[in-house]
mmCIF file of C-alpha atoms in Angstrom:
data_model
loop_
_atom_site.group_PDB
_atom_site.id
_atom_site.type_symbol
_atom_site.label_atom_id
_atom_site.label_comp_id
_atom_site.label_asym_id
_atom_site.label_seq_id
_atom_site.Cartn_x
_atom_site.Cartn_y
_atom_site.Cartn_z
ATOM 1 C CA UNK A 1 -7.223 56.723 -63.187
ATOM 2 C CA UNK A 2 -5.117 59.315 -64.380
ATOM 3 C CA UNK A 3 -8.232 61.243 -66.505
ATOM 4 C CA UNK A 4 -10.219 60.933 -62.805
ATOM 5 C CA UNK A 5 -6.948 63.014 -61.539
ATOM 6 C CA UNK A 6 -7.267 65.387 -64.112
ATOM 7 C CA UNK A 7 -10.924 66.121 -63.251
ATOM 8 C CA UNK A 8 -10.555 65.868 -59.784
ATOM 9 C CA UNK A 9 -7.332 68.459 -59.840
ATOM 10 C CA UNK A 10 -10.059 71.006 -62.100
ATOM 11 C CA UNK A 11 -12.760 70.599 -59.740
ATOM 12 C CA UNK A 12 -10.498 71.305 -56.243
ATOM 13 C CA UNK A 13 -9.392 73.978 -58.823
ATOM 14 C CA UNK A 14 -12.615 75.478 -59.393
ATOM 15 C CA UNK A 15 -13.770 75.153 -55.809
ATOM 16 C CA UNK A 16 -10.984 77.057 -54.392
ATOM 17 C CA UNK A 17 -12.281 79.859 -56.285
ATOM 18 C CA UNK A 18 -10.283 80.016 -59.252
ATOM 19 C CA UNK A 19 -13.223 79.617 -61.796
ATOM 20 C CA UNK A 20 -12.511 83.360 -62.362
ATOM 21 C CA UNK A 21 -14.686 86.153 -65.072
ATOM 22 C CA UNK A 22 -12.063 85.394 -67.514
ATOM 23 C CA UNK A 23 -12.321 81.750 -67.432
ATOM 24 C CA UNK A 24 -16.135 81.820 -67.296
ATOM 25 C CA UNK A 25 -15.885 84.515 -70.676
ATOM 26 C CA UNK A 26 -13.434 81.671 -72.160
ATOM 27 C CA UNK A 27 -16.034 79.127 -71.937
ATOM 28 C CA UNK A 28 -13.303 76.932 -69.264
ATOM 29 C CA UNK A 29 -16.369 76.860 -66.279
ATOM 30 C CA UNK A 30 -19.309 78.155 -65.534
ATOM 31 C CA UNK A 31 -21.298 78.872 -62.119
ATOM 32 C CA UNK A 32 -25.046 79.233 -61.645
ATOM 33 C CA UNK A 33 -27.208 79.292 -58.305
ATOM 34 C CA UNK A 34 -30.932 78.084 -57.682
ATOM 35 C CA UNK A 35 -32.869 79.937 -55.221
ATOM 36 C CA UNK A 36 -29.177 80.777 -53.185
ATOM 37 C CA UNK A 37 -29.429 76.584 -51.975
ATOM 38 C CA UNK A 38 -27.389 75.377 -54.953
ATOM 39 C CA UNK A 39 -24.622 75.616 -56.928
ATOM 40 C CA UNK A 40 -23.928 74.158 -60.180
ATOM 41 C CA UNK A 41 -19.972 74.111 -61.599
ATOM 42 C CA UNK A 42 -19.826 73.318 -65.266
ATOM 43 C CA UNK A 43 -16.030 72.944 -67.453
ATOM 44 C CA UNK A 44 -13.995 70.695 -69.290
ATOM 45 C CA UNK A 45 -10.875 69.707 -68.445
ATOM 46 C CA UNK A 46 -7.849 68.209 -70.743
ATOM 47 C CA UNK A 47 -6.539 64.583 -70.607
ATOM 48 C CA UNK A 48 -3.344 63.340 -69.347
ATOM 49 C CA UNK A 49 -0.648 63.517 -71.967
ATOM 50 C CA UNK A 50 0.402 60.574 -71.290
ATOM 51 C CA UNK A 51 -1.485 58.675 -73.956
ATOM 52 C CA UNK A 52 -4.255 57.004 -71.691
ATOM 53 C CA UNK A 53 -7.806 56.844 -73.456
ATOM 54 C CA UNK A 54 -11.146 57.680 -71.325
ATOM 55 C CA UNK A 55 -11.248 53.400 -71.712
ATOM 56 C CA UNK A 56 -8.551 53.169 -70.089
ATOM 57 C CA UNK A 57 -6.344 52.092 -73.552
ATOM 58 C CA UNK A 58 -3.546 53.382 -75.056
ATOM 59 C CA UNK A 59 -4.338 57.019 -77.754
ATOM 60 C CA UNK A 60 -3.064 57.343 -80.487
ATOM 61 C CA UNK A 61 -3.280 59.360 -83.639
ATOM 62 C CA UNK A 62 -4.685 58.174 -86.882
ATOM 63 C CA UNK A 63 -2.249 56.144 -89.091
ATOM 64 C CA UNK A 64 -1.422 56.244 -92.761
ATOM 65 C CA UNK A 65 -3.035 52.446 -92.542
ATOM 66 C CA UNK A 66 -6.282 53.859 -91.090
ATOM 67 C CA UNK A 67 -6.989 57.091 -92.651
ATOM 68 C CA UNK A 68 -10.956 56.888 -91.673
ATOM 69 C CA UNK A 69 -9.333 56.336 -87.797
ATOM 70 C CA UNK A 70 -11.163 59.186 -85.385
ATOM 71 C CA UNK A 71 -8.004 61.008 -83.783
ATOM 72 C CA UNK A 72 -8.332 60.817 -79.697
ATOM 73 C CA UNK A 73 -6.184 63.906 -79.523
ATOM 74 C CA UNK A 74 -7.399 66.609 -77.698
ATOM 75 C CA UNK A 75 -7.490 69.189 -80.274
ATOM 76 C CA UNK A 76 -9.246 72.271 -78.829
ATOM 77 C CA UNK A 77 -7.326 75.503 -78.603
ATOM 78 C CA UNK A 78 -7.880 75.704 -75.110
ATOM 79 C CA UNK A 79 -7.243 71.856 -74.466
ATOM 80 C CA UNK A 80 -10.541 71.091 -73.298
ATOM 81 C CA UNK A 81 -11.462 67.076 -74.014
ATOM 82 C CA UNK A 82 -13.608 66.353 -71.070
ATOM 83 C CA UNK A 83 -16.283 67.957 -70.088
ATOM 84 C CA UNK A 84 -17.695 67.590 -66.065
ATOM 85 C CA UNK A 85 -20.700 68.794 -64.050
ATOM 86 C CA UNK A 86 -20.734 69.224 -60.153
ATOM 87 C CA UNK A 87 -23.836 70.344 -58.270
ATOM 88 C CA UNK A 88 -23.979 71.433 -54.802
ATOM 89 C CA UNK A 89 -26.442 71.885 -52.228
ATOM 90 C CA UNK A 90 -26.411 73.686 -49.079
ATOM 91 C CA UNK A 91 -26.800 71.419 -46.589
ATOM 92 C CA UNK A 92 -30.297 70.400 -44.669
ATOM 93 C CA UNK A 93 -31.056 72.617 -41.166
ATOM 94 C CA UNK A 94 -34.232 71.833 -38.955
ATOM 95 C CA UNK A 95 -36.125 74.415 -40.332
ATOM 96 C CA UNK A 96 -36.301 72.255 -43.568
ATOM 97 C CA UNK A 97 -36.960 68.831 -42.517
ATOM 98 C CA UNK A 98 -39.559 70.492 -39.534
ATOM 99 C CA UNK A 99 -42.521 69.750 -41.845
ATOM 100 C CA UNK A 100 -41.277 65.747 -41.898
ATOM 101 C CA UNK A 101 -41.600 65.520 -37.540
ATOM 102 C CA UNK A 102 -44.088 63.404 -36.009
ATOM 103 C CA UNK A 103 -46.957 64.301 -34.106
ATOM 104 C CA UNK A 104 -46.765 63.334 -30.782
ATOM 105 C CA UNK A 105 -49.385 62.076 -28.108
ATOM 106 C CA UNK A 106 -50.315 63.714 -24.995
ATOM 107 C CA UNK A 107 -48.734 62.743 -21.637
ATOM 108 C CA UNK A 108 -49.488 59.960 -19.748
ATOM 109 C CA UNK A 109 -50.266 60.604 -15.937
ATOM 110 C CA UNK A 110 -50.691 57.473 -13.143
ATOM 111 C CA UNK A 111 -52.980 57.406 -11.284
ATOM 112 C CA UNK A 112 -54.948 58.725 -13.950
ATOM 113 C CA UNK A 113 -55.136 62.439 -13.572
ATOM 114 C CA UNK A 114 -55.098 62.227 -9.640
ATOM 115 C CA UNK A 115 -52.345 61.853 -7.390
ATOM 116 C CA UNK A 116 -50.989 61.823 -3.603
ATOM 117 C CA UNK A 117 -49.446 64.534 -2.262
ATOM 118 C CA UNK A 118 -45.904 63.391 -1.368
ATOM 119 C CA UNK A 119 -46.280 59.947 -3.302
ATOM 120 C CA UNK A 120 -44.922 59.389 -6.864
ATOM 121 C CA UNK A 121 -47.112 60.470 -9.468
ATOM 122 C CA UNK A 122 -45.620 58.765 -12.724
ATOM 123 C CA UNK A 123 -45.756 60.378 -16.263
ATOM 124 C CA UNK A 124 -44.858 58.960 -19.397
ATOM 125 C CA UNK A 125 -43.987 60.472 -23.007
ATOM 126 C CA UNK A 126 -44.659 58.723 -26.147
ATOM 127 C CA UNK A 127 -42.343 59.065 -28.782
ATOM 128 C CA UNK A 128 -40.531 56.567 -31.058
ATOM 129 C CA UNK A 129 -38.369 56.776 -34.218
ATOM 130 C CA UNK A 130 -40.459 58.096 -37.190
ATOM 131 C CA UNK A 131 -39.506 58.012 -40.676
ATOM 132 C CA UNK A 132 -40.687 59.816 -43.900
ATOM 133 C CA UNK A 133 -40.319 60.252 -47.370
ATOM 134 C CA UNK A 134 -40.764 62.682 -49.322
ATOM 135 C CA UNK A 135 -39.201 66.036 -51.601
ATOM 136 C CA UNK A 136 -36.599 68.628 -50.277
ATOM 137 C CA UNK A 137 -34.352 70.607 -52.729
ATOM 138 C CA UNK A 138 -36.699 69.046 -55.522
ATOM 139 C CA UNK A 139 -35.192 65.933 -54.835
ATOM 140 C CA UNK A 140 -36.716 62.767 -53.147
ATOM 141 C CA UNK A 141 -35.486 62.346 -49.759
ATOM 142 C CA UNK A 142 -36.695 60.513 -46.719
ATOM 143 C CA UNK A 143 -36.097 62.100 -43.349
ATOM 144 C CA UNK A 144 -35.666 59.664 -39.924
ATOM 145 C CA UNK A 145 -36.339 61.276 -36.490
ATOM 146 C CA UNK A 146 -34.939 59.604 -33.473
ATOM 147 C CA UNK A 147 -35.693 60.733 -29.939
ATOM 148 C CA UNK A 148 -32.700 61.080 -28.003
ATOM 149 C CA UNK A 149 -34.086 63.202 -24.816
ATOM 150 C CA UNK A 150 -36.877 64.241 -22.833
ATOM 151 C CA UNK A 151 -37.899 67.277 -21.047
ATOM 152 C CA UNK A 152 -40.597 67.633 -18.352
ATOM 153 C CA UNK A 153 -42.289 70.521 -16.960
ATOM 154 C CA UNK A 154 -44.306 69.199 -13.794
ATOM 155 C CA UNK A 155 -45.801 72.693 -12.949
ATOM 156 C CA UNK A 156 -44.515 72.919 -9.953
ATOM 157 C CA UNK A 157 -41.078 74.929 -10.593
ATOM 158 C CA UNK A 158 -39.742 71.632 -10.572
ATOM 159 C CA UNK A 159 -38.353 70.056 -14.462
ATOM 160 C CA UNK A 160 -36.363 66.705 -14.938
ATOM 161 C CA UNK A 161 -34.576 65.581 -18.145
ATOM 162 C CA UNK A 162 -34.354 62.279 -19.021
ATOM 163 C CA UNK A 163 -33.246 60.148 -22.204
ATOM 164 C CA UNK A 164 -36.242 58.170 -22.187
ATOM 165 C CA UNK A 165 -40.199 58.769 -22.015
ATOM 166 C CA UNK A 166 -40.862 56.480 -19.329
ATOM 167 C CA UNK A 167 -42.952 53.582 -18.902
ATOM 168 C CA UNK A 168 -45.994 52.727 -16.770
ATOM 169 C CA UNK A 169 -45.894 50.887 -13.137
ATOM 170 C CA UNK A 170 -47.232 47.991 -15.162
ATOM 171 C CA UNK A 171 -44.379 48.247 -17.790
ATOM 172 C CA UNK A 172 -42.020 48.244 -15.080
ATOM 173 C CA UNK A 173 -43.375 45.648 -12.973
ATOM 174 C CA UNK A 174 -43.345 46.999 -9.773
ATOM 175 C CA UNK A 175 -46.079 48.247 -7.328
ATOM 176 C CA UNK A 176 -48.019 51.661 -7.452
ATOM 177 C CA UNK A 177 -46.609 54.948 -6.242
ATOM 178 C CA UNK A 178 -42.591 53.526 -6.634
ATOM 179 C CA UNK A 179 -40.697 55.965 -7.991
ATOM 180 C CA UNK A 180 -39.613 55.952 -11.843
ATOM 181 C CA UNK A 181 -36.996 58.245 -13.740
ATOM 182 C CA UNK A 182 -39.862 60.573 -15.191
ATOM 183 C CA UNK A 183 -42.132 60.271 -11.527
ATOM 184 C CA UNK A 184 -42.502 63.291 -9.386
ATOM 185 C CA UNK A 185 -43.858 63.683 -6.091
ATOM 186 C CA UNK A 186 -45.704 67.280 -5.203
ATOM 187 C CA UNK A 187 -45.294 68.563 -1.331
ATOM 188 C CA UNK A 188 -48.728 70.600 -1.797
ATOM 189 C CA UNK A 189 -51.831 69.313 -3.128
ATOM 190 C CA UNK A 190 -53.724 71.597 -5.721
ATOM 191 C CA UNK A 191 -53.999 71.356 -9.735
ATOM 192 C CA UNK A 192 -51.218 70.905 -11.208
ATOM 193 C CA UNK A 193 -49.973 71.075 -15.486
ATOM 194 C CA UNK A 194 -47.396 69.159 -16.794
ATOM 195 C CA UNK A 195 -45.783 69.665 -19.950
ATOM 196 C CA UNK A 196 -42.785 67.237 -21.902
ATOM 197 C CA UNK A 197 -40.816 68.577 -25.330
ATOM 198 C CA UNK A 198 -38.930 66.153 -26.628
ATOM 199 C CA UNK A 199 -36.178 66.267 -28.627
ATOM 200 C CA UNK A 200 -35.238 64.706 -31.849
ATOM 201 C CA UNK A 201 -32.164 64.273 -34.038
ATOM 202 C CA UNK A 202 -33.028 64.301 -37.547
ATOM 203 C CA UNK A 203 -30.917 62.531 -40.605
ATOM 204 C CA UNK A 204 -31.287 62.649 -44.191
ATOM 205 C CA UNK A 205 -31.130 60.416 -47.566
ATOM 206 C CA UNK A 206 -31.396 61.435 -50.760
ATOM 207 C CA UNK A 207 -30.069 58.102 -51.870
ATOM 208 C CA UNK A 208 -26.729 58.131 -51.149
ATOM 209 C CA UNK A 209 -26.626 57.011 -47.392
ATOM 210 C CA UNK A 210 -27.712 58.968 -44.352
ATOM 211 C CA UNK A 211 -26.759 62.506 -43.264
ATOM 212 C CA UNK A 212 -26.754 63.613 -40.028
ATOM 213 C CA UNK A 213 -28.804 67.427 -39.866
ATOM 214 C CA UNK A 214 -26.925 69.532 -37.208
ATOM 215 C CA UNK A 215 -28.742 70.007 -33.840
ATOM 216 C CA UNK A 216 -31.883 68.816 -32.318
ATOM 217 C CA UNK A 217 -35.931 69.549 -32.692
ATOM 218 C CA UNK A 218 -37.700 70.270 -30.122
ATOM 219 C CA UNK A 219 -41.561 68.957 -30.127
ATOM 220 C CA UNK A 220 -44.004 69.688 -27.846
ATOM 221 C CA UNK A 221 -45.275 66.697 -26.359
ATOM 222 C CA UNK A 222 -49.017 67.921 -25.085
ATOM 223 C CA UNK A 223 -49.677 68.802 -22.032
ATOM 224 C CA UNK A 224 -51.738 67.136 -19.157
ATOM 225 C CA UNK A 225 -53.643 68.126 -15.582
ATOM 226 C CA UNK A 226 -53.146 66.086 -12.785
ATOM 227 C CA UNK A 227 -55.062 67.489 -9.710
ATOM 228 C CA UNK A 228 -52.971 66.241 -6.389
ATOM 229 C CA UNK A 229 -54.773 65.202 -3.132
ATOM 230 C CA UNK A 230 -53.989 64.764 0.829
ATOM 231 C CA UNK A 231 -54.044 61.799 2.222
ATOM 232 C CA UNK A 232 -54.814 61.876 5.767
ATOM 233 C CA UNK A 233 -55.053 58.546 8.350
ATOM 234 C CA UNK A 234 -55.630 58.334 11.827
ATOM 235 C CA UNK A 235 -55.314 55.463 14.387
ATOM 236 C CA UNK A 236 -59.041 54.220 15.740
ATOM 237 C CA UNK A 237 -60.284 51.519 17.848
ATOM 238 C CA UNK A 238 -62.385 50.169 15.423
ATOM 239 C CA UNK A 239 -63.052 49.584 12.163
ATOM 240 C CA UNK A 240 -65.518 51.156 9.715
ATOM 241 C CA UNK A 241 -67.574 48.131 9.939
ATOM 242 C CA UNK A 242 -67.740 47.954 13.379
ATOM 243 C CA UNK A 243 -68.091 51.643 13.643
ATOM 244 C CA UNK A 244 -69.697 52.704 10.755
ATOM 245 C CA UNK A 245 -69.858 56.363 12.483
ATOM 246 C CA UNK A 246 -66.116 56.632 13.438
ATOM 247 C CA UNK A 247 -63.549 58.745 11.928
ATOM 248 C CA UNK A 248 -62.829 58.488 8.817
ATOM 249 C CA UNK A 249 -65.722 55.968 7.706
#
């Protein structure tokens, strides 16, 4: 416990910045870089004093009994006996793990491409967790994406954000045209686009448990044409098979 000390005092040592030219020239640490992403801290530190062996037994010197016994004394001028190696790595952004995302389906309009001016038109996004493996830093690593909100563009000057993609009517289980958390209803018919990006938080593991990559992706989630129609009634005396001339038959 106490040599684990020792090396952990040199390394909070050396990452405060005290692994200085002259300790680098005396061989006590050294730094290197790879491609500015990582940096490697090399040194050796001493041992406790206080006897204790890297086994965790007692040290002591060779005796007049044991002549041929190897002396656990630290013996180097500079009192180096252990030796350690710390590498690290900048961590993860988006722009790194961007090449992991999933590619995402369009949009889902009901009705199918066609609604009702000043009925619900409903619109649903598909995305789902997605995971990947993989190499980042040179290092295996497997990247998870998790949608955790939703942004639609119904093409109308009107946008909604939701934490969900939706579902269909069906999904739901209630009746055409009711209104849904991703539904809009237009005031004017004509042809309309709508557009959804959703966005994804991304986490990280190169082995050692999951780490969480600061901010959120934004994918484009297709886009879709809906054209939007009037419906028009009017009260008659008749019906179209009576009347197969009246209005509206």
């Amino acid at each position: 416990m106490l040599i684990e000390l020792s090396i952990a005092a040199a390394l909070l040592d050396i990452h405060a910045g005290r692994c200085t030219s002259n300790m680098q020239s005396a061989g006590m640490c050294a730094i290197s870089t790879v491609n500015d992403r990582e940096l490697t801290i090399e040194g050796s530190v001493a041992p406790p004093s206080s006897g204790v062996g890297v086994d965790g037994g007692e040290s002591r010197p060779p005796t007049s009994e044991d002549p041929s016994a190897e002396s656990t004394e630290c013996t180097d001028p500079l009192n180096r006996c252990l030796s350690f190696e710390v590498v690290m790595r900048e961590e993860p952004t988006l722009s790194d793990v961007a090449s992991f995302a999933p590619t995402l389906t369009s949009l889902s309009p009901e009705p199918d491409g066609i609604g009702i001016a000043g009925l619900p038109l409903n619109v649903v996004a598909h995305a789902e967790a997605h995971t990947r493996t993989g190499e980042l830093f040179d290092l295996p690593v497997t990247v998870r994406f998790r949608p955790v909100s939703f942004a639609f563009d119904y093409g109308d000057g009107t946008a909604r954000e939701s934490t969900t993609g939706g579902a269909t009517w069906q999904q739901l289980g209630v009746a055409q045209f009711t209104a849904t958390g991703t539904s809009h209803a237009y005031r004017q018919r004509g042809t309309y686009t709508i557009t959804a990006v959703v966005h994804f938080a991304a986490d990280v593991d190169f082995g050692n448990g999951w780490q969480r990559v600061p901010g959120l992706l934004g994918i484009p989630a297709g886009s879709t044409t809906v054209e939007i129609l009037e419906a028009r009634t009017a009260l008659v005396e008749r019906t179209c098979a009576e009347d197969p001339s009246g209005i509206g038959c």
